[in-house]
Structure formats: structure tokens, C-alpha cells
Short mmCIF file of N, CA and C in Angstrom, two decimals:
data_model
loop_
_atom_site.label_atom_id
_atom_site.label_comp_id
_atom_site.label_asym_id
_atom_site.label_seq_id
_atom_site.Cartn_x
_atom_site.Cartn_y
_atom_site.Cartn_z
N UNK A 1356 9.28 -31.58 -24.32
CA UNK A 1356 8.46 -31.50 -23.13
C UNK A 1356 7.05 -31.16 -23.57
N UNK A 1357 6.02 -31.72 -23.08
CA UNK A 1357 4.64 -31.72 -23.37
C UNK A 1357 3.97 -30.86 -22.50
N UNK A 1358 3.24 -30.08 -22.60
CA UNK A 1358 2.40 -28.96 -21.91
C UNK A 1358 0.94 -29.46 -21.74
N UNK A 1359 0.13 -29.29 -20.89
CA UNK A 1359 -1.08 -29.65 -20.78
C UNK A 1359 -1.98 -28.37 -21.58
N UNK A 1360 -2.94 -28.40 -22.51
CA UNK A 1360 -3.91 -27.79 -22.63
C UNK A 1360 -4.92 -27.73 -22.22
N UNK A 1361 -5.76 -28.02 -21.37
CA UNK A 1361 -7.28 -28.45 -21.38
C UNK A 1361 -7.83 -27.88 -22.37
N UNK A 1362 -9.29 -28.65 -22.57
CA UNK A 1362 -10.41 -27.62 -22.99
C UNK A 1362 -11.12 -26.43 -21.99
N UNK A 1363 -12.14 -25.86 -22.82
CA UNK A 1363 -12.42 -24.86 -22.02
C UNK A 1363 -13.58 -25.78 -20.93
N UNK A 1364 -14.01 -26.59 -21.46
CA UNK A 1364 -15.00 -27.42 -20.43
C UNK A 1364 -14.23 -28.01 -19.35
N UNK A 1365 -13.13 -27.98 -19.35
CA UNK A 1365 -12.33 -28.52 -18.11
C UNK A 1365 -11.34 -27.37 -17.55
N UNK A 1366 -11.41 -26.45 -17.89
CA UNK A 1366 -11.03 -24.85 -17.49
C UNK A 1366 -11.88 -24.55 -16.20
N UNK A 1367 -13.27 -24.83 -17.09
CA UNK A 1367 -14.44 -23.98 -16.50
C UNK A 1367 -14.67 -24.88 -14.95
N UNK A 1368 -14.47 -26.31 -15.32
CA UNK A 1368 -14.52 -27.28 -13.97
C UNK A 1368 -13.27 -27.02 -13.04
N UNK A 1369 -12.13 -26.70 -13.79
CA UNK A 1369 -11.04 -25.73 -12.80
C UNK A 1369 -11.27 -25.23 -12.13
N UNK A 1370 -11.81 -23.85 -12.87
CA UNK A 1370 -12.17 -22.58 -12.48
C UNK A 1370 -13.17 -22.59 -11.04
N UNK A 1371 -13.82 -23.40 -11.20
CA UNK A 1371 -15.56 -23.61 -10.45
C UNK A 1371 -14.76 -24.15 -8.72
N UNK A 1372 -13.87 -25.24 -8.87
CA UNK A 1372 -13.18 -26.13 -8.10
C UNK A 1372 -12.02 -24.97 -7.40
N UNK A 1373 -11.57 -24.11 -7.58
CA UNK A 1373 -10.91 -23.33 -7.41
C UNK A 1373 -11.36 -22.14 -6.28
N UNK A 1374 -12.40 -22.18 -7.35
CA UNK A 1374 -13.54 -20.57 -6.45
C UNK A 1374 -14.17 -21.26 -5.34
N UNK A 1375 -14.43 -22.59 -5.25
CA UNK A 1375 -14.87 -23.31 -4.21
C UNK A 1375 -13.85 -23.23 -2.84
N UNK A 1376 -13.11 -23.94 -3.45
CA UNK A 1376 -11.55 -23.90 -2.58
C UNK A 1376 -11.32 -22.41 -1.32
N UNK A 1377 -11.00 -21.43 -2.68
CA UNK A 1377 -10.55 -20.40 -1.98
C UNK A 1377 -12.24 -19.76 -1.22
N UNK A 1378 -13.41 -20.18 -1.40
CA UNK A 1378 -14.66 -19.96 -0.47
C UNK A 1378 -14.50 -20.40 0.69
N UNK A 1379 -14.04 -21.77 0.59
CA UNK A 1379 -14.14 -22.66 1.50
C UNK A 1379 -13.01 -22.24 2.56
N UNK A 1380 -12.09 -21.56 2.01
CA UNK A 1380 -10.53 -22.01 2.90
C UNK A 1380 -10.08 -20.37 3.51
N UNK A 1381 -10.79 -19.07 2.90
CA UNK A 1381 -10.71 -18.18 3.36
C UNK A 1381 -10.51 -17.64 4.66
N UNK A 1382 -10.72 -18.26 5.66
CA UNK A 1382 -11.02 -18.08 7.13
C UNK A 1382 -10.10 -19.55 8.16
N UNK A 1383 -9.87 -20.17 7.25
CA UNK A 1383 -9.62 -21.27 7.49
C UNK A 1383 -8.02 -21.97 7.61
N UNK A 1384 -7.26 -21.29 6.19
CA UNK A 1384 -5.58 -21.39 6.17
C UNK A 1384 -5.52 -20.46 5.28
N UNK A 1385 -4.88 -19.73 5.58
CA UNK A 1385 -4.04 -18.28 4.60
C UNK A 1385 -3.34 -19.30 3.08
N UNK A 1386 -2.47 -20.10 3.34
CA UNK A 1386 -1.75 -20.65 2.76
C UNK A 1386 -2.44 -21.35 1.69
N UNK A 1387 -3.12 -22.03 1.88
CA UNK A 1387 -4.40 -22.90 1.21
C UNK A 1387 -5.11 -21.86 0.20
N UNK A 1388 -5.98 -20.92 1.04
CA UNK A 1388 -6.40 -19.78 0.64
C UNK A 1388 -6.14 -19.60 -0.38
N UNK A 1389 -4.72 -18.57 -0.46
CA UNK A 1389 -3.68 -17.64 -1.45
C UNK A 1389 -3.50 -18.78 -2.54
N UNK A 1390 -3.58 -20.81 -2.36
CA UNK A 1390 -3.11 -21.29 -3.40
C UNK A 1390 -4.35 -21.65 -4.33
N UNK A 1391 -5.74 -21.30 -3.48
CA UNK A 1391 -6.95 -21.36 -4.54
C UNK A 1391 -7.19 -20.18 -5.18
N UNK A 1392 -6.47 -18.85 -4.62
CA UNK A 1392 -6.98 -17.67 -5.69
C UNK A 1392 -6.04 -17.51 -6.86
N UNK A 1393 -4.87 -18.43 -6.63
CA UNK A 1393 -3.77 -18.35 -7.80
C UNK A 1393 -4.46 -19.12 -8.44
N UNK A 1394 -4.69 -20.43 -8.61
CA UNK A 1394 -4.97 -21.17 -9.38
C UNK A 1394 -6.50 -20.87 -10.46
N UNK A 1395 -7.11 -20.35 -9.43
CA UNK A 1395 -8.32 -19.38 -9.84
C UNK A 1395 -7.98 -18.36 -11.32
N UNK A 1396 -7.37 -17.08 -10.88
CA UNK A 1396 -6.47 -16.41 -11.54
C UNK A 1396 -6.18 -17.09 -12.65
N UNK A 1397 -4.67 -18.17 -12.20
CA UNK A 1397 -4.07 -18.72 -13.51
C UNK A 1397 -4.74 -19.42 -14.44
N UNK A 1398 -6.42 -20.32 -13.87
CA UNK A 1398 -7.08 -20.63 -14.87
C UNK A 1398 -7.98 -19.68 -16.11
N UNK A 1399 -8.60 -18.67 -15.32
CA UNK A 1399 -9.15 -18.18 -15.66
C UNK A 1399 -8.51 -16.93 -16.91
N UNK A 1400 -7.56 -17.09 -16.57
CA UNK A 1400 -6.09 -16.61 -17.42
C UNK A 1400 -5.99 -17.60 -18.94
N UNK A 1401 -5.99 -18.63 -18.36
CA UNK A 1401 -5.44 -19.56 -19.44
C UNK A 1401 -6.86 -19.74 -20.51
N UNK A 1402 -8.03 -19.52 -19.65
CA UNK A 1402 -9.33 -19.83 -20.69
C UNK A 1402 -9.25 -18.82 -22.08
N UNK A 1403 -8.99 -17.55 -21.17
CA UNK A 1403 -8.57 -15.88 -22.21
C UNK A 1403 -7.59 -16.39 -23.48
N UNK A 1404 -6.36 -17.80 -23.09
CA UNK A 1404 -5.52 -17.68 -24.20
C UNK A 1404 -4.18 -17.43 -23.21
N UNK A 1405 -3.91 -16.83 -22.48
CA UNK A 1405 -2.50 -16.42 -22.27
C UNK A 1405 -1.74 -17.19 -21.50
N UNK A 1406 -0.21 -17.05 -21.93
CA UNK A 1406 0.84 -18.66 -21.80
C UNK A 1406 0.56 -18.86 -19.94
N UNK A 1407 0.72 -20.16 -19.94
CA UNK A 1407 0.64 -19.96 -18.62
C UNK A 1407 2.04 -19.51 -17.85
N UNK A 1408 3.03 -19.48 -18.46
CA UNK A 1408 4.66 -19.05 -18.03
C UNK A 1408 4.38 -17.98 -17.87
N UNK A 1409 3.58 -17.17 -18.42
CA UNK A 1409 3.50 -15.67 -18.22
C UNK A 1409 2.55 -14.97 -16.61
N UNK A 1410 1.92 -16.02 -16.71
CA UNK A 1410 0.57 -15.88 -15.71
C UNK A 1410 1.29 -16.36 -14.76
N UNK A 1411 2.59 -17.59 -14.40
CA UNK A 1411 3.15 -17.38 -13.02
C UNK A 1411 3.83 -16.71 -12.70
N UNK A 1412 4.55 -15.87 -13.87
CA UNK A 1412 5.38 -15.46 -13.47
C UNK A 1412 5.05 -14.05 -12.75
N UNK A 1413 3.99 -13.76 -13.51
CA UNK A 1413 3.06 -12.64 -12.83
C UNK A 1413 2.20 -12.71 -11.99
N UNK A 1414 1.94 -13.70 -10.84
CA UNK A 1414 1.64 -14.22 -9.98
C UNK A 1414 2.60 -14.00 -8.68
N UNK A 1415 3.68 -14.44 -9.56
CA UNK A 1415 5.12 -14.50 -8.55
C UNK A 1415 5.49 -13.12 -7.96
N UNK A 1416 5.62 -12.32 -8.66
CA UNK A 1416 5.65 -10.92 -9.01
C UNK A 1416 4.87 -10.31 -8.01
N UNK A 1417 3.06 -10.28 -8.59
CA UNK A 1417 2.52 -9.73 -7.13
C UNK A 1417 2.72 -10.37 -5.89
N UNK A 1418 2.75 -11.58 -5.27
CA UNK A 1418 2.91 -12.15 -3.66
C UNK A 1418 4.35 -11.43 -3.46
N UNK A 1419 5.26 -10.89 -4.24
CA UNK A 1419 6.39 -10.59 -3.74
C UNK A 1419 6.30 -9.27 -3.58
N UNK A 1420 5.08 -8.33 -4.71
CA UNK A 1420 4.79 -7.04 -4.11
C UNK A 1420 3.78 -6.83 -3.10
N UNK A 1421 2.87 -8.22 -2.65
CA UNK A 1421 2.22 -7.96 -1.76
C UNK A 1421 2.73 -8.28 -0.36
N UNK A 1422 4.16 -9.37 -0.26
CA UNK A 1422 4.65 -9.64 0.86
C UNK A 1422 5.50 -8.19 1.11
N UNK A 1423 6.10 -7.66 0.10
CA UNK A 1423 6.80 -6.14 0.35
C UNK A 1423 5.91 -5.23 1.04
N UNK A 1424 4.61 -5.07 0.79
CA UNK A 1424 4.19 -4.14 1.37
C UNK A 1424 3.87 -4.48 2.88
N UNK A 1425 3.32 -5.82 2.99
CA UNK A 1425 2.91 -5.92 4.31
C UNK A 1425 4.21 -5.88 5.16
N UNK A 1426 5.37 -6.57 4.79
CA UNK A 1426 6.42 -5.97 5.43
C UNK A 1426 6.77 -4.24 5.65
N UNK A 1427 6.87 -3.74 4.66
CA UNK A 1427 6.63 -2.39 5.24
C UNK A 1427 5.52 -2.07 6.39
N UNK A 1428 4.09 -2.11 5.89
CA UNK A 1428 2.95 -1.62 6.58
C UNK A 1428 3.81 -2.56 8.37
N UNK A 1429 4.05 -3.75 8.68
CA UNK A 1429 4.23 -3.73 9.67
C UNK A 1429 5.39 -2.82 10.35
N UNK A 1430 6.15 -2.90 9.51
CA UNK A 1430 7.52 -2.08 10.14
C UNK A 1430 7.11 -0.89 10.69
N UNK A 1431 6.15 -0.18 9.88
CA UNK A 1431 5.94 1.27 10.19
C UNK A 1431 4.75 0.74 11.65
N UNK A 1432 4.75 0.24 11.47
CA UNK A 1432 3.38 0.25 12.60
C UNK A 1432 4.12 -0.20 14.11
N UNK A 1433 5.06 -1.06 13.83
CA UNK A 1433 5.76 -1.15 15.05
C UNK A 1433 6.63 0.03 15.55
N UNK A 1434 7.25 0.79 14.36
CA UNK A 1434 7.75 1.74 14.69
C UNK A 1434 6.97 3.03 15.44
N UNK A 1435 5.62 3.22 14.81
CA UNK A 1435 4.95 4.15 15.55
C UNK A 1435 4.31 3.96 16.93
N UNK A 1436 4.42 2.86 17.14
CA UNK A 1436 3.90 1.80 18.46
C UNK A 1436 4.84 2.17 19.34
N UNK A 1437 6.24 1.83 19.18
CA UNK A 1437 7.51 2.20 20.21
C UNK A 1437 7.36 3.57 20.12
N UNK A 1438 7.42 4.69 19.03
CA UNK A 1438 7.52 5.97 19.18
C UNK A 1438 6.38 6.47 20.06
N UNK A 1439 5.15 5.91 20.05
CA UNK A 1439 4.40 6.73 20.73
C UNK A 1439 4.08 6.64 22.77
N UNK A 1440 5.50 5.37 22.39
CA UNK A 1440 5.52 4.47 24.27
C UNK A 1440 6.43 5.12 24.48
N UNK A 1441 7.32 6.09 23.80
CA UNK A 1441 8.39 6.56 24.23
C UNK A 1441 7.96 7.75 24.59
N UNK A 1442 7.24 8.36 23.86
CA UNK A 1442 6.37 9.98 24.05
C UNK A 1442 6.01 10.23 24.97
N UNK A 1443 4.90 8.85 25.33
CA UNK A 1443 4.41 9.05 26.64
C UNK A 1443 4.79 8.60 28.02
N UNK A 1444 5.82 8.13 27.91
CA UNK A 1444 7.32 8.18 28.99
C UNK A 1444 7.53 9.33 29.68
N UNK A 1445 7.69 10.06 28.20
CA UNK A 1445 8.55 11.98 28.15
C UNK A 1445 7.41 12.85 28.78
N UNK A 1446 6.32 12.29 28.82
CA UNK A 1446 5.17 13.42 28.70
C UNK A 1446 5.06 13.09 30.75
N UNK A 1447 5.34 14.51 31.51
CA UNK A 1447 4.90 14.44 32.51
C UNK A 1447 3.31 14.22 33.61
N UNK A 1448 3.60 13.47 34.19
CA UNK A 1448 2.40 12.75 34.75
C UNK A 1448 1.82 11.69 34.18
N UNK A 1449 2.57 11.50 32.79
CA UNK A 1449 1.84 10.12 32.16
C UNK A 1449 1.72 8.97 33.03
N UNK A 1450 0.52 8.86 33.03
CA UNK A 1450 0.60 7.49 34.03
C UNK A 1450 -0.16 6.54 32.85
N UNK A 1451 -0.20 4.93 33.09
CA UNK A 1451 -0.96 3.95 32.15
C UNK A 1451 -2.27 4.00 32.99
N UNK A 1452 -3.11 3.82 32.22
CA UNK A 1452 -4.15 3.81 32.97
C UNK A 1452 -4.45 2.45 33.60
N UNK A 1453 -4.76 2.22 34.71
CA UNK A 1453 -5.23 0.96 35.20
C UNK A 1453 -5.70 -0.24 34.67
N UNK A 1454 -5.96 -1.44 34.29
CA UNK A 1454 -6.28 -2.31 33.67
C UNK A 1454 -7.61 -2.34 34.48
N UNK A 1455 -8.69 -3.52 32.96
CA UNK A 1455 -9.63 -3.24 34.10
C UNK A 1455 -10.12 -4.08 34.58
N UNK A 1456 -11.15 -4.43 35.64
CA UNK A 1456 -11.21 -5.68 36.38
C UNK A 1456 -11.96 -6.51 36.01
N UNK A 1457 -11.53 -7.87 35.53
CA UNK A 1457 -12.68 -8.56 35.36
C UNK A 1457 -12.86 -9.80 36.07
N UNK A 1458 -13.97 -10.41 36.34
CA UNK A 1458 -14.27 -11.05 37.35
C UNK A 1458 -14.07 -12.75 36.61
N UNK A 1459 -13.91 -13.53 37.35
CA UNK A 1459 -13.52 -14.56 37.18
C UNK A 1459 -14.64 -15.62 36.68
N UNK A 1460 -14.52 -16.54 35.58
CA UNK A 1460 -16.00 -17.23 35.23
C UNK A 1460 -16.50 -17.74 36.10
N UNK A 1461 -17.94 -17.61 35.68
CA UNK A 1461 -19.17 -18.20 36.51
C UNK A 1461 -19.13 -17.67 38.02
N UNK A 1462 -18.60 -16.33 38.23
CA UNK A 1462 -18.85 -15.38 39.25
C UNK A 1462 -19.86 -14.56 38.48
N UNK A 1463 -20.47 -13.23 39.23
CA UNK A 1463 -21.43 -12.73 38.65
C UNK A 1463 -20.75 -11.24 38.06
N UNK A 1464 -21.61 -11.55 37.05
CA UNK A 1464 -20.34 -10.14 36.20
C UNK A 1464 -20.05 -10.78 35.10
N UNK A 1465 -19.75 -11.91 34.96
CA UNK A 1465 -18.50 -12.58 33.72
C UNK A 1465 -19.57 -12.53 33.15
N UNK A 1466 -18.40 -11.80 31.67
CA UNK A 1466 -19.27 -11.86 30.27
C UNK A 1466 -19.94 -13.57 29.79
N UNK A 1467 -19.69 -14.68 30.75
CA UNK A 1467 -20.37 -16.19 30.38
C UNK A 1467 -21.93 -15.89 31.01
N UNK A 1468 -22.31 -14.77 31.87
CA UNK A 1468 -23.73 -14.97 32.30
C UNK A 1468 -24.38 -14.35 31.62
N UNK A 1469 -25.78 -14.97 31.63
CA UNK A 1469 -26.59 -14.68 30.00
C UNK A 1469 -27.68 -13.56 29.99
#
């Protein structure tokens, strides 16, 4: 099986095409995004010398410690969300406070008048 090497002059046109990408796509698709900062990463990895088997695999590694955490961070956040709707259930006189009124577009009031 044959492995690609580049040179570093076609690293560096990687590299450049990459950082573009993930500029460009930041705001735009998560998915897209996350696959220009890997590739980013893994080039800029490979210019240093190091295997690239090593660099996915350590790639792989963090999205699975970064999908772990955000799974946590949400869990806890939903959990403190219900705990604190339950509190204020328990808590006498809690009332929700009223929503508030907003007026319908192009009536006077709506945040559309300038």
C-alpha cells in the first residue's frame, strides 16, 4: 500500500486551503467547520514530520473527548433547569411572571420602526 507524502510546498498550499475553509465555514456548518480544523491540524502535523496514523488517531480521541464533555455540560444544565422549575413550584406564592407584550409588526412600538 502506497502512502502519499507531499512536499512541504504542497503542505503549506494545504495548510493555507484549510485555514481558509475553516474561516470561511465557521458560522456557516459546524460539520464542514470541525472538517477544516482537522485537516488544518493534521497538515500542519504532518509538515513537523509526524505519522499521519498517529495524528488521526489523536484527532479521533479529542472529538470523542470533546463530544463527552458537551454531553455532560448539557446533561447538567438540563438537570439544573428542571431542578430549579421544581423549586419554584415548592416555593410559596411563586408565581411566573407575566410575559411581555409585544405589539404586532408595523403597529407602533414594534422593534421594525426606526
Amino acid at each position: 500500500m502506497s502512502r502519499l507524502r507531499p512536499e512541504a510546498t504542497v503542505l503549506l498550499i494545504l495548510i493555507g486551503a484549510a485555514a481558509w475553509c475553516a474561516y470561511a465555514t465557521q458560522w456557516v456548518n459546524y460539520g464542514t467547520f470541525s472538517l477544516s480544523v482537522t485537516s488544518y491540524v493534521a497538515d500542519l502535523l504532518a509538515l513537523q514530520g509526524m505519522p499521519e496514523a498517529r495524528v488521526a488517531l489523536h484527532r479521533v480521541g479529542a472529538t470523542l473527548l470533546g463530544a463527552a464533555i458537551a454531553a455532560i455540560a448539557l446533561g447538567v444544565g438540563r438537570i439544573g433547569r428542571l431542578a430549579r422549575l421544581r423549586i419554584a413550584r415548592l416555593l410559596p406564592g411563586a408565581r411566573r411572571a407575566p410575559a411581555p407584550e409585544v405589539a404586532p409588526m408595523g403597529q407602533a412600538g414594534s422593534a421594525g420602526d426606526g
